[in-house]
XYZ file of C-alpha atoms in Angstrom:
588
model
C 0.000 0.000 0.000
C 1.465 3.364 -0.997
C 1.233 6.005 1.695
C 1.570 9.762 1.539
C 5.139 10.955 1.604
C 5.899 12.726 4.878
C 7.884 15.986 4.877
C 10.730 14.263 6.738
C 10.879 11.608 4.029
C 10.977 14.287 1.362
C 13.900 16.001 3.094
C 15.727 12.680 3.204
C 14.975 12.128 -0.481
C 16.523 15.516 -1.203
C 19.741 14.531 0.526
C 19.862 11.130 -1.137
C 18.693 12.192 -4.613
C 22.088 11.858 -6.364
C 22.464 8.323 -4.998
C 18.887 7.377 -5.839
C 19.255 8.813 -9.322
C 22.209 6.542 -9.993
C 20.493 3.521 -8.452
C 17.026 3.891 -9.960
C 17.681 5.984 -13.062
C 15.141 8.621 -11.988
C 14.554 10.532 -8.771
C 13.027 13.946 -8.296
C 14.477 16.076 -5.537
C 12.237 18.360 -3.505
C 12.762 22.066 -4.278
C 13.589 24.356 -1.360
C 9.889 25.145 -1.223
C 7.576 22.988 -3.250
C 5.681 25.122 -5.775
C 1.958 25.296 -6.268
C 0.880 23.874 -9.623
C -1.784 25.582 -11.757
C -2.657 23.624 -14.905
C -5.010 25.422 -17.305
C -6.543 23.845 -20.415
C -8.623 25.634 -23.048
C -11.071 23.617 -25.150
C -10.638 23.757 -28.959
C -8.609 26.985 -28.823
C -6.765 27.617 -32.084
C -3.008 28.129 -32.376
C -3.354 31.810 -33.325
C -6.272 32.685 -31.000
C -4.192 34.447 -28.324
C -2.621 37.851 -28.704
C 0.762 36.319 -27.920
C 0.322 33.996 -30.905
C -0.939 36.570 -33.408
C -4.618 37.147 -32.600
C -6.538 40.412 -32.551
C -8.448 38.999 -29.539
C -7.669 40.693 -26.223
C -5.910 38.191 -23.937
C -3.713 40.350 -21.665
C -3.282 37.812 -18.861
C -2.121 34.964 -21.053
C -0.046 37.379 -23.134
C 1.802 38.466 -19.990
C 2.478 34.851 -19.002
C 3.803 34.216 -22.516
C 5.930 37.360 -22.479
C 7.507 36.694 -19.079
C 7.512 32.886 -19.229
C 8.396 30.285 -21.851
C 6.211 30.450 -24.965
C 6.250 27.128 -26.805
C 5.847 27.059 -30.580
C 6.114 23.292 -31.210
C 3.943 21.756 -28.507
C 1.667 18.914 -29.588
C -1.552 17.355 -28.354
C -4.001 14.797 -29.721
C -6.426 15.878 -32.473
C -9.373 15.351 -30.074
C -10.146 16.445 -26.535
C -10.534 13.317 -24.377
C -7.431 11.521 -25.733
C -5.410 14.669 -25.007
C -6.785 14.885 -21.468
C -6.048 11.185 -20.956
C -2.408 11.696 -21.944
C -2.205 14.859 -19.848
C -3.434 13.099 -16.704
C -1.375 9.922 -17.280
C 1.889 10.877 -18.952
C 1.309 7.959 -21.340
C -0.226 7.242 -24.740
C -3.989 7.456 -25.218
C -4.140 3.918 -26.670
C -2.726 2.516 -23.443
C -4.801 4.505 -20.947
C -8.347 3.973 -22.249
C -8.851 6.400 -25.124
C -7.684 4.600 -28.235
C -10.701 6.391 -29.658
C -13.237 8.885 -28.384
C -15.663 7.126 -26.028
C -18.554 8.567 -28.062
C -17.180 7.095 -31.296
C -15.995 3.623 -30.214
C -16.780 1.065 -32.929
C -17.779 -2.612 -32.477
C -14.269 -3.645 -33.570
C -12.729 -1.501 -30.816
C -15.210 -2.127 -28.014
C -13.856 -4.320 -25.228
C -10.260 -4.140 -26.413
C -7.509 -3.066 -23.974
C -6.935 0.659 -24.185
C -10.388 1.336 -25.658
C -12.398 1.418 -22.433
C -13.670 4.977 -22.934
C -12.549 6.014 -19.453
C -9.192 6.589 -17.791
C -8.438 2.960 -17.047
C -7.059 1.203 -13.977
C -3.605 0.904 -15.522
C -3.122 4.620 -14.848
C -1.949 6.369 -11.701
C -3.352 9.818 -12.546
C -1.394 13.007 -12.062
C -3.641 14.166 -9.233
C -3.156 10.888 -7.353
C 0.637 11.059 -7.607
C 0.590 14.640 -6.334
C -1.908 13.839 -3.576
C 0.330 10.988 -2.417
C 3.207 13.471 -2.331
C 1.306 15.791 0.021
C -0.385 18.189 -2.388
C -3.920 19.509 -2.067
C -5.649 18.560 -5.312
C -8.604 20.330 -6.906
C -10.161 20.669 -10.342
C -12.982 22.573 -11.964
C -14.246 22.328 -15.513
C -14.376 19.716 -18.245
C -13.340 16.182 -17.282
C -14.297 13.975 -20.302
C -12.418 10.967 -18.899
C -15.424 8.920 -17.792
C -19.062 9.780 -17.112
C -19.940 7.419 -14.255
C -19.114 8.280 -10.650
C -16.456 5.566 -10.402
C -14.556 7.307 -13.209
C -15.040 10.874 -11.941
C -12.248 13.187 -10.744
C -13.137 12.276 -7.156
C -11.992 8.713 -7.833
C -8.840 9.764 -9.685
C -6.998 11.722 -7.010
C -8.880 15.020 -6.777
C -9.906 15.892 -3.218
C -12.224 18.610 -4.533
C -13.828 18.661 -7.963
C -16.599 20.442 -9.844
C -16.767 18.792 -13.231
C -18.775 18.710 -16.402
C -17.910 15.114 -17.213
C -19.010 14.948 -20.872
C -17.499 16.190 -24.127
C -19.405 19.464 -24.227
C -22.382 21.393 -22.942
C -24.218 24.674 -23.090
C -22.249 27.398 -21.354
C -25.439 28.704 -19.726
C -27.401 27.308 -16.794
C -29.860 25.337 -18.937
C -27.470 22.349 -18.624
C -28.127 21.296 -22.200
C -25.978 18.558 -23.697
C -24.670 18.457 -27.244
C -25.728 15.130 -28.819
C -29.389 14.145 -29.249
C -30.385 10.523 -29.721
C -34.042 11.579 -29.951
C -34.974 15.085 -31.176
C -37.941 15.094 -28.796
C -35.747 14.384 -25.756
C -33.222 17.208 -25.325
C -29.875 15.923 -24.028
C -28.784 16.936 -20.539
C -25.144 17.468 -19.577
C -23.896 15.692 -16.464
C -22.108 17.682 -13.780
C -20.528 16.169 -10.674
C -19.266 17.839 -7.520
C -16.880 15.605 -5.601
C -18.197 12.683 -7.614
C -21.907 13.203 -6.963
C -24.303 14.276 -9.722
C -25.605 17.836 -9.337
C -27.790 20.303 -11.187
C -26.107 23.604 -11.915
C -27.825 26.926 -11.111
C -30.268 27.947 -13.846
C -29.704 31.656 -13.256
C -26.417 33.502 -13.318
C -24.353 30.558 -14.556
C -21.708 30.997 -17.248
C -19.221 28.170 -17.565
C -15.901 30.044 -17.544
C -16.852 32.158 -14.552
C -18.469 29.260 -12.659
C -15.451 26.985 -13.036
C -13.102 29.759 -11.957
C -15.286 30.571 -8.946
C -15.103 26.942 -7.838
C -11.365 26.550 -8.290
C -10.752 29.750 -6.327
C -13.057 28.453 -3.594
C -11.067 25.215 -3.381
C -7.704 27.000 -3.390
C -8.759 29.408 -0.660
C -10.257 26.693 1.523
C -6.889 25.007 2.068
C -4.600 27.984 2.348
C -4.079 27.451 6.071
C -3.030 23.820 5.661
C 0.628 24.477 4.906
C 0.378 22.236 1.858
C 1.000 23.367 -1.732
C -1.890 22.984 -4.157
C -2.391 21.350 -7.537
C -5.219 23.179 -9.309
C -6.578 21.998 -12.648
C -8.749 24.597 -14.402
C -10.263 22.973 -17.492
C -12.410 25.458 -19.396
C -15.097 24.362 -21.827
C -14.476 27.612 -23.722
C -14.257 28.216 -26.574
C -15.796 24.826 -27.509
C -19.161 25.060 -29.249
C -22.007 25.776 -28.743
C -20.711 29.335 -28.942
C -22.077 31.359 -26.011
C -20.861 34.558 -24.367
C -22.182 37.411 -22.221
C -23.581 40.359 -24.173
C -20.961 42.790 -22.848
C -18.121 40.629 -24.166
C -19.827 40.123 -27.517
C -20.360 43.871 -27.950
C -16.614 44.521 -27.926
C -16.114 42.556 -31.164
C -19.270 43.636 -32.986
C -18.431 44.352 -36.634
C -14.828 43.169 -36.318
C -15.213 40.113 -38.546
C -17.471 41.337 -41.342
C -14.598 41.163 -43.857
C -14.245 37.431 -43.386
C -11.799 34.559 -43.242
C -9.253 35.492 -45.858
C -8.458 38.989 -44.591
C -8.186 37.834 -40.984
C -5.924 34.937 -41.956
C -3.469 37.335 -43.606
C -3.580 39.752 -40.663
C -2.753 37.004 -38.199
C 0.021 35.619 -40.378
C 1.744 39.012 -40.449
C 1.519 39.313 -36.655
C 2.957 35.820 -36.267
C 5.915 36.794 -38.422
C 6.526 39.962 -36.375
C 6.374 37.922 -33.171
C 8.984 35.530 -34.551
C 6.638 32.550 -34.362
C 7.082 31.553 -37.999
C 9.609 32.216 -40.748
C 9.229 35.421 -42.736
C 8.723 33.453 -45.956
C 5.894 31.278 -44.595
C 3.100 31.249 -47.189
C -0.531 31.969 -46.433
C -2.585 28.792 -46.092
C -5.549 29.401 -48.364
C -7.708 26.709 -46.787
C -8.770 23.274 -47.970
C -10.419 23.417 -51.407
C -13.461 21.565 -50.057
C -14.509 24.732 -48.249
C -15.775 27.924 -49.920
C -14.036 31.286 -49.884
C -15.638 34.175 -48.043
C -16.601 36.048 -51.203
C -18.625 33.070 -52.453
C -20.965 33.136 -49.435
C -24.351 34.828 -49.526
C -24.859 38.013 -47.519
C -26.920 36.091 -44.952
C -24.221 33.448 -44.594
C -21.536 36.102 -44.143
C -23.544 37.865 -41.447
C -24.106 34.613 -39.568
C -20.436 33.642 -39.861
C -19.234 37.073 -38.718
C -21.493 36.843 -35.681
C -20.124 33.371 -34.849
C -16.554 34.639 -34.825
C -17.644 37.640 -32.765
C -19.033 35.340 -30.067
C -16.003 33.037 -30.263
C -13.639 35.942 -29.619
C -15.808 37.073 -26.714
C -15.495 33.581 -25.212
C -11.706 33.677 -25.476
C -11.449 37.128 -23.893
C -13.797 36.091 -21.075
C -11.673 32.991 -20.415
C -8.545 35.128 -20.235
C -10.249 37.438 -17.740
C -11.124 34.476 -15.525
C -7.497 33.318 -15.613
C -6.569 36.834 -14.527
C -8.818 36.468 -11.477
C -6.895 33.385 -10.357
C -3.525 35.058 -10.931
C -4.678 38.176 -9.087
C -5.720 36.119 -6.051
C -2.416 34.259 -6.000
C -0.521 37.534 -6.205
C -2.611 39.211 -3.498
C -2.146 36.201 -1.192
C 1.610 36.037 -1.772
C 1.509 32.702 -3.606
C 2.092 33.654 -7.227
C 5.884 33.741 -7.130
C 5.883 30.139 -5.943
C 3.327 28.875 -8.473
C 4.143 27.016 -11.671
C 1.562 27.774 -14.362
C 1.135 25.673 -17.477
C -1.428 26.670 -20.102
C -2.367 24.755 -23.242
C -5.191 24.016 -25.668
C -6.369 20.422 -25.991
C -6.326 20.245 -29.819
C -6.613 22.399 -32.897
C -9.550 24.696 -33.587
C -12.698 22.772 -34.500
C -14.015 22.876 -38.057
C -16.087 19.708 -37.706
C -19.800 19.368 -36.945
C -21.800 17.466 -34.346
C -24.952 17.893 -36.412
C -24.201 14.622 -38.211
C -24.021 12.589 -34.980
C -27.180 10.643 -34.077
C -30.247 12.920 -34.539
C -28.612 16.113 -33.354
C -29.430 18.115 -36.498
C -33.168 17.490 -36.082
C -33.076 18.506 -32.416
C -31.152 21.729 -33.061
C -33.333 22.849 -35.955
C -36.458 22.076 -33.928
C -35.540 23.533 -30.532
C -32.862 26.178 -31.040
C -33.101 29.773 -32.188
C -30.018 30.116 -34.376
C -31.112 33.303 -36.123
C -28.150 35.643 -36.545
C -29.352 38.081 -33.874
C -29.643 35.274 -31.308
C -26.233 33.676 -31.892
C -24.382 33.404 -28.585
C -27.448 33.882 -26.442
C -29.308 31.305 -24.335
C -31.398 29.116 -26.617
C -28.867 29.101 -29.460
C -26.594 26.243 -30.554
C -23.919 27.446 -32.934
C -20.713 25.797 -34.133
C -17.431 27.415 -35.154
C -17.177 25.981 -38.659
C -14.299 25.129 -41.029
C -13.753 28.664 -42.342
C -12.844 30.174 -38.992
C -11.113 26.999 -37.763
C -8.656 27.254 -40.643
C -7.968 30.866 -39.649
C -7.432 29.802 -36.034
C -4.823 27.265 -37.135
C -3.155 29.454 -39.759
C -0.702 28.865 -41.366
C -1.067 25.153 -40.642
C -3.079 22.658 -42.659
C -6.649 21.822 -41.547
C -7.809 21.593 -37.906
C -9.138 19.363 -35.091
C -9.543 15.641 -35.961
C -6.601 15.646 -38.405
C -2.971 14.691 -37.808
C -1.678 17.560 -39.905
C -0.144 20.397 -37.890
C -3.515 22.152 -37.810
C -5.028 19.332 -35.770
C -2.304 18.705 -33.204
C -0.182 21.886 -32.852
C -1.434 23.933 -29.905
C -0.377 27.047 -28.003
C 1.406 26.289 -24.727
C 2.920 28.549 -22.064
C 5.058 27.623 -19.047
C 5.600 30.184 -16.306
C 6.947 30.041 -12.777
C 9.912 29.412 -10.500
C 13.052 28.454 -12.369
C 11.497 28.719 -15.829
C 13.683 30.444 -18.389
C 11.400 33.453 -18.785
C 10.976 35.685 -21.798
C 11.937 32.892 -24.191
C 10.547 31.240 -27.303
C 10.856 27.469 -27.016
C 10.847 26.045 -30.540
C 11.712 22.377 -29.967
C 9.224 19.515 -30.086
C 7.338 18.674 -26.893
C 4.198 16.644 -26.267
C 1.243 16.600 -23.899
C 2.582 13.346 -22.401
C 5.541 15.399 -21.153
C 3.459 17.596 -18.837
C 2.982 15.023 -16.055
C 6.679 14.129 -15.651
C 7.536 17.838 -15.757
C 5.104 18.601 -12.961
C 6.276 15.615 -10.912
C 9.877 16.802 -11.125
C 8.892 20.306 -10.080
C 6.791 18.994 -7.199
C 9.371 16.572 -5.843
C 6.959 13.725 -6.521
C 7.836 10.358 -8.021
C 5.597 8.315 -10.268
C 5.367 4.775 -8.842
C 6.623 3.117 -12.022
C 4.975 -0.231 -12.783
C 3.395 -1.142 -9.416
C 0.856 0.803 -7.359
C -1.202 -0.458 -4.411
C -0.758 -4.079 -5.432
C -1.603 -3.729 -9.120
C 0.425 -3.380 -12.291
C 0.372 0.131 -13.755
C 1.796 1.918 -16.757
C 5.112 3.735 -16.468
C 5.485 7.222 -17.885
C 6.079 7.472 -21.627
C 6.507 11.241 -21.530
C 9.724 13.026 -20.644
C 10.237 15.904 -18.258
C 10.464 19.239 -20.041
C 11.890 20.950 -16.969
C 15.576 20.992 -17.982
C 14.536 22.334 -21.382
C 12.243 24.989 -19.890
C 15.037 26.007 -17.516
C 17.490 26.420 -20.391
C 19.711 23.562 -19.195
C 19.158 21.368 -22.266
C 18.495 22.214 -25.891
C 15.737 19.660 -26.506
C 13.243 17.437 -24.704
C 13.936 14.399 -26.914
C 16.758 12.995 -28.958
C 16.711 13.075 -32.754
C 15.980 9.348 -32.925
C 13.022 9.400 -30.534
C 9.710 8.729 -32.279
C 6.223 9.863 -31.174
C 3.081 8.521 -32.829
C -0.563 9.530 -33.088
C -3.671 7.675 -34.209
C -7.329 8.471 -33.823
C -10.314 7.461 -35.902
C -8.120 5.890 -38.569
C -6.005 8.993 -39.171
C -2.414 8.724 -38.056
C 1.020 10.326 -37.888
C 4.520 9.840 -36.524
C 7.220 12.384 -35.770
C 10.910 11.492 -35.596
C 13.391 14.336 -35.404
C 12.564 16.878 -38.087
C 10.542 14.376 -40.100
C 6.865 13.481 -39.971
C 4.605 11.019 -41.764
C 0.855 11.668 -41.966
C -2.092 9.637 -43.186
C -5.491 11.196 -43.948
C -8.384 9.725 -45.907
C -9.486 11.331 -49.159
C -10.502 14.070 -49.912
C -8.553 15.532 -46.979
C -5.308 13.735 -47.774
C -3.885 11.413 -50.410
C -5.201 8.242 -48.766
C -1.585 7.078 -48.319
C 1.379 7.978 -46.127
C 2.696 11.491 -46.782
C 6.174 12.647 -45.715
C 7.176 16.139 -44.576
C 10.276 17.816 -43.224
C 8.647 19.878 -40.466
C 11.773 21.936 -39.773
C 11.702 23.261 -43.329
C 8.005 22.923 -44.132
C 5.834 23.358 -41.031
C 2.818 24.059 -43.240
C 3.117 20.581 -44.817
C 2.878 21.941 -48.333
C 5.580 19.692 -49.909
C 4.933 15.949 -49.706
C 8.335 14.254 -50.066
C 7.148 10.635 -49.961
C 7.982 9.989 -53.617
C 11.304 11.857 -53.504
C 12.637 10.306 -50.304
C 11.465 6.692 -50.076
C 14.274 5.741 -47.690
C 13.148 8.270 -45.079
C 9.523 7.277 -45.606
C 10.365 3.619 -44.994
C 12.353 4.532 -41.882
C 9.383 6.356 -40.355
C 6.888 3.688 -41.407
C 9.050 1.127 -39.597
C 8.990 3.361 -36.512
C 5.197 3.571 -36.894
C 4.882 -0.204 -36.813
C 6.936 -0.280 -33.614
C 4.644 2.375 -32.095
C 1.572 0.279 -32.983
C 3.114 -2.776 -31.341
C 4.062 -0.871 -28.169
C 0.697 0.813 -27.689
C -1.789 -1.776 -28.903
C -3.151 0.620 -31.499
C -5.825 -1.017 -33.656
C -5.496 -0.231 -37.347
C -8.981 -0.737 -38.769
C -9.504 -0.474 -42.507
C -11.670 2.445 -43.671
C -12.195 3.674 -40.103
C -11.740 7.328 -41.095
C -14.690 7.087 -43.505
C -17.218 5.866 -40.925
C -20.647 7.542 -40.760
C -20.890 10.491 -38.367
C -17.236 11.334 -38.977
C -17.829 13.482 -42.037
C -16.148 16.663 -40.783
C -19.169 18.864 -41.269
C -19.833 18.147 -44.925
C -23.239 19.851 -44.582
C -22.001 22.816 -42.533
C -22.758 25.430 -45.182
C -26.121 23.866 -45.907
C -27.020 24.196 -42.219
C -25.563 27.693 -42.200
C -27.859 28.720 -45.058
C -30.909 27.363 -43.228
C -29.995 29.057 -39.955
C -28.954 32.334 -41.539
C -32.467 32.693 -42.951
C -34.224 31.807 -39.709
C -36.652 34.333 -38.395
C -35.985 35.148 -34.733
C -38.360 33.251 -32.485
C -40.535 35.209 -30.093
C -38.565 33.924 -27.139
C -35.674 31.520 -26.727
C -36.824 28.124 -25.490
C -34.033 28.231 -22.966
C -33.507 31.247 -20.731
C -30.353 32.083 -18.854
């Protein structure tokens, strides 16, 4: 049975750490004063959606963290939310820890197979549990998406306090609406749990970003007299659809996006170049040819799209303001200087559509008021769409659900004690690396392969701490390989090289090869010109499949309900011409 590590034991570990490091190959010494840990995750935030990464959106709090901390330009996640969160909480690969695919999309061929449980499985010792065992107070608020039932809730995975929306998405207002309808006459309800128990959220005065921040602050404050450091996990559902924001935040961006995708894409690209995020000769990504240009849209479609982006930007600014509230409290209480902050998005911006899943389209068109004037308000259900998603991931190719850079490259910021501040960190790092980084900072040790009498998974990620501190030049060696697979799309990165597979019409339907150091936008497929390198990476891919138990299922990427919003503009046309209903069916 593993017990909590006592302070005296930690002091002894500090003294013995050089010896233990030689004996065991890994030992994390306790810092002079163990730092608080604040882990913040945005939901579907695009690479260029923060001011520090080229956006016109006001994000002063995150911009300051980026300016005074380490701003990462080559940090990678999964192309979907729950697999990313599974890797974040475990430090291992999603195929090993229960999310070989999204729980909502598990196929008969996958169901029941190891690593495809649809919840964070028992082979994992979650980050919160490791930190709790090391004497940290542990708390989370926001999106969980790692298991719906109580036995899979944050309360059972190491969090002493938790206020969680446990599903993939929900209304941001107090109506507690879900996002997928099996029956259009039975509106879906999102499930929230506080300390594991199902709750109903307040109908009035609830807005997700503020409510989650309120709860995390409550949990942080409640233990400030304990003498223990805290681990706080703030997992926003913003700016994931349905797009909702308070009127005052929306008003700030009114009229800003009436000129459309193409102009905004070029504006952001120029800012990125001035910020040194991309090379000066990086070309504009014009978007996938499947999707229309702005000028080809009808006036009604343009007005609806402009309003969607207006609300999206309001959501991002509101999220940043909530982060500022947490930072302000930590500063006022004298804790900020001893707090490590890590911020990231969980995947690329989302250009897909949930309308095609089950009977969701029928429910939305029947129950929701998606007229342009009502977008963002209670009673609306609006998605982001492929046009804006491609802007959010500019200059990268495509967006969430793909293994191109647009699906898996995300903004990430590290800030805190010992971090090499005011730096751009350009080397490859991965979401699996967050847990070992935090453990090293916290003076906590992952148990390895045995925990409380059961076999568990060791860490696959690597600590980024030496890299973030400027002590090493990279996180991984040039021969280290990292793979991805989800829904039949796949990729592998080894050094500067990357192979990608995407089904037609999004890709070639075969392995593509790119030199990411020279061609981050993946515009030059070198598979035919460099067969030796292609074969080398394909061999590494096969090893990754064997190590992780990844199931390669023929034609999986073409399954029904995985169409990437093929009817988005058809739905947009219908909704853009809607007459406003007398009153929204759902009131805040």
